Amino acid sequence: PKPCLNGWGQRYLTVNPIGDVLPCPTASSAIPDLRFENVRTHNLDWIWRESESFNRFRGTEWMPEPCRSCPQKEIDFGGCRCQAALLTRNAANTDPVCELSPDRAVTDAVLCDANSSSDDWPEWTYRTNPSPLPV
């Protein structure tokens, strides 16, 4: 799989509008059982270095097999935690996009369903502005 943001809590963080600090922009909705710290109660340095939310999937110690013994683990960092959570209901599972994942059949089923969907999609409606607004 592709590395999620170069690894969970390795390079990026997102502060959402209410002040929660996330290792990934979609983490709070994809992984509801993980508590994310808020900038109103902790400083960013502490959140980045010490918080459970940033450390749970940081590095390689958390990885299950087959990730733990995979030669790609330092390259893909186990893939996307949000994708694992959404498709397997457990963020700690192997990313189901990986061909070595025990849950790969879930990804294959989603792809098959998406590729076989009907052509009954509505026509795109583009917004047009007949006269541009003055600048």
Backbone as ProteinMPNN parsed JSONL, in Angstrom:
{"seq_chain_A": "PKPCLNGWGQRYLTVNPIGDVLPCPTASSAIPDLRFENVRTHNLDWIWRESESFNRFRGTEWMPEPCRSCPQKEIDFGGCRCQAALLTRNAANTDPVCELSPDRAVTDAVLCDANSSSDDWPEWTYRTNPSPLPV", "coords_chain_A": {"N_chain_A": [[0.826, -1.209, 0.0], [0.222, 2.36, -0.284], [2.228, 4.72, 1.522], [0.706, 6.242, 4.254], [0.512, 9.574, 4.442], [3.309, 9.671, 4.703], [3.726, 8.032, 6.883], [2.096, 7.491, 9.981], [1.821, 10.158, 12.128], [4.412, 11.026, 11.591], [5.296, 13.179, 9.969], [3.282, 15.069, 9.49], [0.538, 17.068, 10.731], [-2.813, 17.891, 11.597], [-4.865, 20.525, 12.582], [-8.055, 20.708, 13.567], [-11.138, 22.669, 13.118], [-12.218, 22.871, 15.737], [-10.072, 22.605, 17.34], [-8.941, 20.108, 17.811], [-6.174, 17.937, 17.438], [-4.862, 16.174, 14.815], [-3.27, 13.266, 13.42], [-3.828, 12.719, 10.862], [-5.96, 14.073, 8.393], [-8.503, 12.832, 8.175], [-8.779, 11.203, 10.348], [-10.329, 11.522, 12.765], [-12.986, 11.015, 12.077], [-12.798, 8.522, 10.869], [-11.648, 6.831, 12.75], [-13.195, 6.469, 15.34], [-12.876, 5.542, 17.983], [-10.471, 6.412, 18.946], [-9.033, 8.839, 20.927], [-8.487, 12.235, 20.397], [-6.216, 14.767, 21.176], [-6.565, 18.201, 22.25], [-5.712, 21.527, 21.282], [-6.369, 23.407, 23.129], [-6.074, 22.265, 25.571], [-3.616, 20.992, 25.67], [-0.193, 21.562, 24.7], [1.204, 21.853, 21.354], [3.72, 20.611, 21.052], [3.763, 18.677, 23.117], [1.541, 17.136, 22.34], [2.427, 16.169, 19.836], [4.742, 14.672, 20.56], [4.116, 13.088, 22.848], [1.419, 12.237, 23.033], [-1.18, 9.737, 23.053], [-2.731, 9.439, 20.74], [-1.042, 10.227, 18.62], [1.073, 8.49, 18.948], [0.143, 5.866, 18.865], [0.12, 4.492, 16.346], [2.574, 5.055, 15.359], [5.807, 4.467, 14.02], [6.96, 1.01, 13.92], [6.365, -0.948, 15.766], [3.704, -1.455, 16.529], [2.603, -2.911, 14.506], [0.771, -5.615, 13.009], [1.236, -9.055, 11.911], [0.951, -9.613, 8.422], [2.582, -7.395, 8.206], [4.577, -6.804, 10.124], [6.795, -8.45, 9.568], [7.365, -7.748, 7.014], [9.387, -6.667, 4.281], [8.867, -4.137, 3.299], [7.944, -2.511, 5.303], [9.182, -0.22, 6.427], [8.903, 1.511, 4.422], [6.224, 1.71, 3.485], [4.941, 1.963, 5.892], [2.922, 0.377, 6.91], [0.66, 1.153, 5.579], [-2.536, 2.794, 5.251], [-4.148, 3.873, 8.133], [-6.73, 4.808, 8.511], [-8.071, 3.796, 6.304], [-7.823, 1.063, 6.849], [-9.375, 0.994, 9.192], [-11.914, 1.815, 8.244], [-12.535, -0.168, 6.347], [-12.134, -2.625, 7.648], [-12.956, -2.327, 10.203], [-11.107, -1.996, 12.2], [-8.472, -0.133, 13.094], [-5.897, -1.006, 13.569], [-5.481, -3.195, 12.011], [-3.933, -4.884, 9.202], [-3.493, -2.884, 6.336], [-6.108, -3.206, 4.117], [-5.747, -2.866, 1.402], [-3.309, -3.831, 0.724], [-1.768, -6.528, -0.928], [-0.957, -8.657, 0.615], [-2.544, -8.655, 2.809], [-4.745, -10.185, 5.182], [-7.314, -9.368, 4.901], [-7.724, -8.662, 2.276], [-9.709, -9.46, 0.492], [-11.888, -7.875, 1.099], [-11.248, -5.358, 0.006], [-11.065, -6.137, -2.684], [-13.745, -6.839, -3.161], [-15.025, -4.347, -2.836], [-13.841, -2.913, -4.946], [-14.715, -4.464, -7.12], [-17.479, -4.087, -6.937], [-17.607, -1.311, -7.364], [-16.618, -1.142, -9.966], [-18.54, -2.505, -11.37], [-20.819, -1.082, -11.199], [-23.89, 0.42, -12.213], [-24.57, 2.345, -15.182], [-26.176, 4.427, -14.527], [-25.715, 6.96, -13.624], [-26.361, 10.352, -12.832], [-26.423, 13.069, -15.205], [-23.71, 15.351, -15.353], [-23.989, 18.55, -13.956], [-22.975, 21.616, -14.709], [-22.043, 24.619, -13.161], [-22.549, 27.8, -14.394], [-21.474, 31.102, -15.076], [-22.948, 33.572, -16.539], [-22.244, 36.279, -16.875], [-19.29, 37.568, -15.862], [-18.382, 38.683, -12.579], [-17.552, 42.061, -11.759], [-14.204, 43.05, -11.066]], "CA_chain_A": [[0.0, 0.0, 0.0], [0.939, 3.639, -0.227], [2.396, 5.207, 2.895], [-0.258, 7.278, 4.61], [1.166, 10.804, 4.886], [4.685, 9.301, 5.08], [3.697, 7.382, 8.188], [1.239, 8.099, 11.007], [2.522, 10.975, 13.112], [5.825, 11.163, 11.251], [5.626, 14.474, 9.367], [2.158, 15.994, 9.335], [-0.559, 17.112, 11.678], [-3.925, 18.759, 11.226], [-5.652, 21.06, 13.688], [-9.381, 20.953, 13.003], [-11.717, 23.94, 13.583], [-12.49, 22.929, 17.18], [-8.802, 22.535, 18.055], [-8.398, 18.757, 17.93], [-4.963, 17.757, 16.64], [-4.968, 14.863, 14.179], [-2.136, 12.848, 12.597], [-4.372, 12.574, 9.515], [-7.171, 14.898, 8.342], [-9.745, 12.06, 8.292], [-8.678, 10.261, 11.467], [-11.369, 11.626, 13.798], [-14.214, 10.369, 11.622], [-12.526, 7.134, 10.494], [-11.238, 6.051, 13.925], [-13.907, 7.151, 16.427], [-12.495, 5.09, 19.323], [-9.197, 7.02, 19.324], [-9.247, 10.196, 21.436], [-7.507, 13.189, 19.887], [-6.001, 15.869, 22.096], [-6.976, 19.506, 21.77], [-4.72, 22.575, 21.552], [-6.794, 24.204, 24.283], [-5.703, 21.57, 26.809], [-2.214, 20.549, 25.593], [0.545, 22.271, 23.652], [1.492, 21.027, 20.181], [4.907, 19.794, 21.277], [3.355, 17.517, 23.907], [0.662, 16.306, 21.511], [3.253, 15.513, 18.818], [5.718, 13.727, 21.124], [3.669, 12.245, 23.958], [0.016, 11.814, 23.036], [-1.568, 8.401, 22.602], [-3.237, 9.47, 19.366], [0.068, 10.297, 17.67], [2.015, 7.393, 19.156], [-0.436, 4.527, 18.727], [0.511, 3.846, 15.09], [3.863, 5.604, 14.934], [6.848, 3.441, 14.008], [6.588, -0.312, 13.407], [6.081, -1.887, 16.86], [2.273, -1.722, 16.61], [2.164, -3.642, 13.315], [0.497, -7.052, 13.062], [1.705, -9.785, 10.738], [2.248, -9.795, 7.79], [3.351, -6.142, 8.149], [5.723, -6.815, 11.03], [7.953, -9.102, 8.944], [7.432, -7.328, 5.607], [10.538, -5.81, 3.981], [8.382, -2.812, 2.907], [7.327, -1.812, 6.441], [9.797, 1.094, 6.637], [8.585, 2.304, 3.231], [4.788, 2.013, 3.447], [4.503, 2.177, 7.274], [1.692, -0.364, 7.172], [-0.458, 1.697, 4.814], [-3.439, 3.8, 5.809], [-4.901, 3.431, 9.317], [-8.144, 5.138, 8.312], [-8.572, 2.819, 5.34], [-7.966, -0.192, 7.594], [-10.515, 1.144, 10.101], [-13.169, 1.886, 7.5], [-12.826, -1.407, 5.621], [-12.082, -3.822, 8.499], [-13.453, -1.904, 11.519], [-10.019, -1.994, 13.177], [-7.369, 0.657, 12.544], [-4.628, -1.718, 13.75], [-5.356, -4.284, 11.041], [-3.159, -4.645, 7.992], [-4.247, -2.137, 5.331], [-6.677, -4.204, 3.217], [-5.314, -2.646, 0.024], [-2.101, -4.64, 0.531], [-2.071, -7.874, -1.429], [-0.635, -9.635, 1.656], [-3.497, -8.506, 3.907], [-5.768, -11.216, 5.314], [-8.597, -8.746, 4.556], [-7.665, -8.177, 0.894], [-10.983, -9.752, -0.172], [-12.774, -6.723, 1.318], [-10.886, -4.377, -1.024], [-11.45, -6.69, -3.982], [-15.203, -6.738, -3.277], [-15.353, -2.931, -3.039], [-13.434, -2.572, -6.314], [-15.614, -5.159, -8.041], [-18.76, -3.385, -6.871], [-17.448, 0.003, -7.999], [-16.415, -1.32, -11.404], [-19.716, -3.081, -12.007], [-21.994, -0.251, -10.943], [-24.617, 0.753, -13.438], [-24.284, 3.634, -15.812], [-27.325, 5.283, -14.248], [-25.286, 8.18, -12.951], [-26.971, 11.543, -13.444], [-25.544, 13.939, -15.988], [-23.071, 16.422, -14.6], [-24.528, 19.881, -14.177], [-21.924, 22.586, -14.42], [-22.505, 25.976, -12.903], [-21.945, 28.788, -15.281], [-21.733, 32.482, -14.722], [-23.026, 34.211, -17.855], [-21.475, 37.526, -16.918], [-18.385, 37.594, -14.71], [-18.502, 39.822, -11.676], [-16.431, 42.995, -11.908], [-13.155, 42.905, -10.059]], "C_chain_A": [[0.861, 1.26, 0.0], [1.121, 4.054, 1.229], [1.413, 6.343, 3.167], [0.487, 8.481, 5.174], [2.597, 10.565, 5.377], [4.768, 8.712, 6.478], [2.91, 8.185, 9.208], [2.081, 8.882, 12.004], [4.004, 11.144, 12.843], [6.184, 12.569, 10.773], [4.518, 15.511, 9.424], [1.237, 15.964, 10.543], [-1.604, 18.077, 11.137], [-4.585, 19.24, 12.504], [-7.013, 21.397, 13.098], [-9.992, 22.216, 13.616], [-12.018, 24.011, 15.08], [-11.223, 22.742, 18.016], [-8.238, 21.147, 18.272], [-7.225, 18.607, 16.976], [-4.936, 16.319, 16.145], [-3.711, 14.525, 13.389], [-2.528, 12.741, 11.125], [-5.679, 13.358, 9.471], [-8.475, 14.126, 8.522], [-9.796, 11.166, 9.524], [-9.838, 10.344, 12.453], [-12.674, 10.98, 13.363], [-13.993, 8.892, 11.308], [-12.214, 6.249, 11.698], [-11.885, 6.671, 15.168], [-13.498, 6.715, 17.834], [-11.15, 5.647, 19.79], [-9.45, 8.472, 19.73], [-8.12, 11.099, 20.948], [-7.431, 14.388, 20.82], [-6.325, 17.198, 21.425], [-5.934, 20.555, 22.165], [-5.125, 23.47, 22.723], [-6.358, 23.569, 25.602], [-4.252, 21.092, 26.834], [-1.499, 21.358, 24.521], [0.92, 21.299, 22.529], [2.706, 20.127, 20.374], [4.549, 18.53, 22.059], [2.488, 16.579, 23.075], [1.491, 15.512, 20.51], [4.121, 14.406, 19.424], [5.131, 12.694, 22.091], [2.273, 11.643, 23.827], [-0.187, 10.403, 22.489], [-1.987, 8.424, 21.138], [-2.117, 9.528, 18.33], [1.002, 9.099, 17.789], [1.448, 6.0, 18.901], [0.043, 3.799, 17.475], [1.815, 4.404, 14.53], [4.913, 4.492, 14.999], [6.34, 2.11, 13.484], [6.195, -1.305, 14.503], [4.611, -2.304, 16.936], [1.798, -2.705, 15.538], [1.876, -5.122, 13.579], [1.236, -7.747, 11.907], [0.614, -9.668, 9.676], [3.105, -8.526, 7.739], [4.655, -6.227, 8.944], [6.967, -7.439, 10.397], [8.124, -8.714, 7.475], [8.651, -6.433, 5.362], [10.144, -4.383, 3.577], [7.91, -1.964, 4.087], [7.915, -0.439, 6.729], [9.543, 2.027, 5.45], [7.109, 2.693, 3.221], [4.174, 2.213, 4.83], [3.182, 1.48, 7.599], [0.48, 0.173, 6.442], [-1.289, 2.689, 5.611], [-4.258, 3.237, 6.97], [-6.386, 3.701, 9.154], [-8.792, 4.15, 7.346], [-8.783, 1.469, 6.024], [-9.193, -0.128, 8.502], [-11.839, 1.105, 9.35], [-13.535, 0.569, 6.826], [-12.831, -2.656, 6.493], [-12.624, -3.571, 9.901], [-12.389, -1.966, 12.613], [-8.815, -1.293, 12.56], [-6.024, -0.046, 12.664], [-4.457, -2.886, 12.78], [-4.443, -3.884, 9.892], [-4.039, -3.887, 7.002], [-4.779, -3.136, 4.305], [-6.358, -3.976, 1.74], [-4.082, -3.498, -0.289], [-2.483, -6.04, 0.063], [-1.737, -8.965, -0.423], [-1.633, -9.613, 2.816], [-4.468, -9.681, 3.97], [-7.163, -10.692, 4.962], [-8.632, -8.23, 3.12], [-8.985, -8.415, 0.154], [-11.981, -8.604, -0.007], [-12.514, -5.664, 0.249], [-11.313, -4.864, -2.396], [-12.956, -6.587, -4.206], [-15.642, -5.296, -3.53], [-15.01, -2.513, -4.466], [-14.349, -3.216, -7.341], [-16.965, -4.452, -8.098], [-18.687, -2.034, -7.581], [-17.318, -0.125, -9.509], [-17.637, -1.873, -12.112], [-20.969, -2.254, -11.773], [-22.616, 0.179, -12.264], [-24.204, 2.121, -13.971], [-25.426, 4.615, -15.591], [-26.945, 6.541, -13.481], [-25.954, 9.378, -13.612], [-25.93, 12.333, -14.238], [-24.93, 14.983, -15.064], [-23.749, 17.738, -14.945], [-23.458, 20.874, -13.753], [-22.55, 23.945, -14.157], [-21.796, 26.906, -13.87], [-22.319, 30.172, -14.787], [-21.747, 33.252, -16.041], [-22.265, 35.528, -17.95], [-20.596, 37.586, -15.676], [-18.598, 38.842, -13.863], [-17.315, 40.758, -11.879], [-15.441, 42.828, -10.757], [-12.844, 44.234, -9.42]], "O_chain_A": [[2.065, 1.215, 0.252], [0.268, 3.773, 2.071], [1.313, 7.29, 2.387], [1.036, 8.408, 6.274], [3.039, 11.181, 6.347], [5.771, 8.878, 7.172], [3.041, 9.406, 9.29], [2.961, 8.316, 12.652], [4.777, 11.38, 13.771], [7.241, 13.095, 11.121], [4.792, 16.711, 9.409], [1.166, 14.976, 11.274], [-1.308, 18.957, 10.329], [-4.838, 18.447, 13.411], [-7.121, 22.266, 12.232], [-9.416, 22.78, 14.547], [-12.069, 25.106, 15.64], [-11.282, 22.722, 19.246], [-7.164, 21.006, 18.857], [-7.269, 19.089, 15.844], [-4.98, 15.373, 16.931], [-3.137, 15.405, 12.747], [-1.666, 12.679, 10.248], [-6.444, 13.311, 10.435], [-9.464, 14.7, 8.977], [-10.773, 10.441, 9.716], [-10.292, 9.306, 12.936], [-13.402, 10.447, 14.2], [-14.912, 8.089, 11.466], [-12.485, 5.048, 11.67], [-11.205, 7.323, 15.96], [-13.746, 7.447, 18.792], [-10.734, 5.38, 20.918], [-10.018, 9.244, 18.957], [-6.943, 10.761, 21.073], [-8.454, 14.954, 21.206], [-6.355, 17.304, 20.199], [-5.347, 20.482, 23.244], [-4.296, 24.214, 23.246], [-6.28, 24.246, 26.627], [-3.714, 20.815, 27.906], [-2.116, 21.791, 23.548], [0.95, 20.084, 22.727], [2.711, 18.99, 19.902], [4.984, 17.435, 21.703], [2.681, 15.363, 23.103], [1.283, 14.309, 20.352], [4.22, 13.319, 18.855], [5.597, 11.556, 22.144], [1.984, 10.628, 24.461], [0.528, 9.945, 21.597], [-1.633, 7.522, 20.378], [-2.241, 8.929, 17.262], [1.659, 8.735, 16.814], [2.211, 5.048, 18.737], [0.343, 2.607, 17.535], [2.111, 4.233, 13.348], [4.906, 3.677, 15.921], [5.397, 2.072, 12.693], [5.734, -2.403, 14.191], [4.316, -3.416, 17.373], [0.709, -3.268, 15.652], [2.631, -5.798, 14.278], [1.794, -7.082, 11.034], [-0.565, -9.628, 10.03], [4.243, -8.578, 7.273], [5.703, -5.776, 8.484], [8.082, -6.993, 10.668], [8.949, -9.299, 6.774], [8.918, -5.532, 6.156], [11.006, -3.507, 3.518], [7.516, -0.814, 3.894], [7.206, 0.432, 7.232], [9.929, 3.196, 5.48], [6.769, 3.852, 2.983], [3.007, 2.592, 4.936], [2.421, 1.935, 8.453], [-0.631, -0.309, 6.666], [-0.793, 3.339, 6.531], [-4.973, 2.248, 6.812], [-7.214, 2.911, 9.607], [-9.928, 3.722, 7.552], [-9.8, 0.81, 5.807], [-9.964, -1.085, 8.574], [-12.78, 0.436, 9.777], [-14.713, 0.223, 6.742], [-13.46, -3.651, 6.133], [-12.739, -4.502, 10.699], [-12.711, -1.987, 13.801], [-8.21, -1.8, 11.615], [-5.095, 0.287, 11.929], [-3.39, -3.499, 12.738], [-4.212, -2.7, 9.643], [-5.214, -4.219, 6.847], [-3.992, -3.845, 3.679], [-6.676, -4.827, 0.909], [-3.845, -3.844, -1.446], [-3.407, -6.656, 0.595], [-2.187, -10.099, -0.585], [-1.568, -10.462, 3.705], [-4.964, -10.13, 2.937], [-8.087, -11.477, 4.75], [-9.503, -7.427, 2.786], [-9.336, -7.634, -0.73], [-12.824, -8.385, -0.876], [-13.453, -5.133, -0.344], [-11.861, -4.096, -3.187], [-13.399, -6.284, -5.314], [-16.53, -5.051, -4.346], [-15.801, -1.834, -5.122], [-14.72, -2.58, -8.328], [-17.523, -4.245, -9.176], [-19.603, -1.663, -8.314], [-17.854, 0.699, -10.25], [-17.764, -1.729, -13.328], [-22.068, -2.686, -12.117], [-21.941, 0.281, -13.289], [-23.575, 2.924, -13.281], [-25.618, 5.535, -16.386], [-27.77, 7.116, -12.772], [-26.095, 9.409, -14.834], [-24.73, 12.266, -13.971], [-25.564, 15.436, -14.111], [-24.047, 18.0, -16.11], [-23.091, 20.952, -12.58], [-23.475, 24.362, -14.854], [-20.596, 26.79, -14.115], [-23.36, 30.368, -14.159], [-20.692, 33.552, -16.599], [-21.705, 35.85, -18.998], [-21.105, 37.649, -14.557], [-18.946, 39.909, -14.369], [-16.201, 40.305, -12.14], [-15.816, 42.507, -9.63], [-11.982, 44.31, -8.544]]}, "name": "protein", "num_of_chains": 1, "seq": "PKPCLNGWGQRYLTVNPIGDVLPCPTASSAIPDLRFENVRTHNLDWIWRESESFNRFRGTEWMPEPCRSCPQKEIDFGGCRCQAALLTRNAANTDPVCELSPDRAVTDAVLCDANSSSDDWPEWTYRTNPSPLPV"}
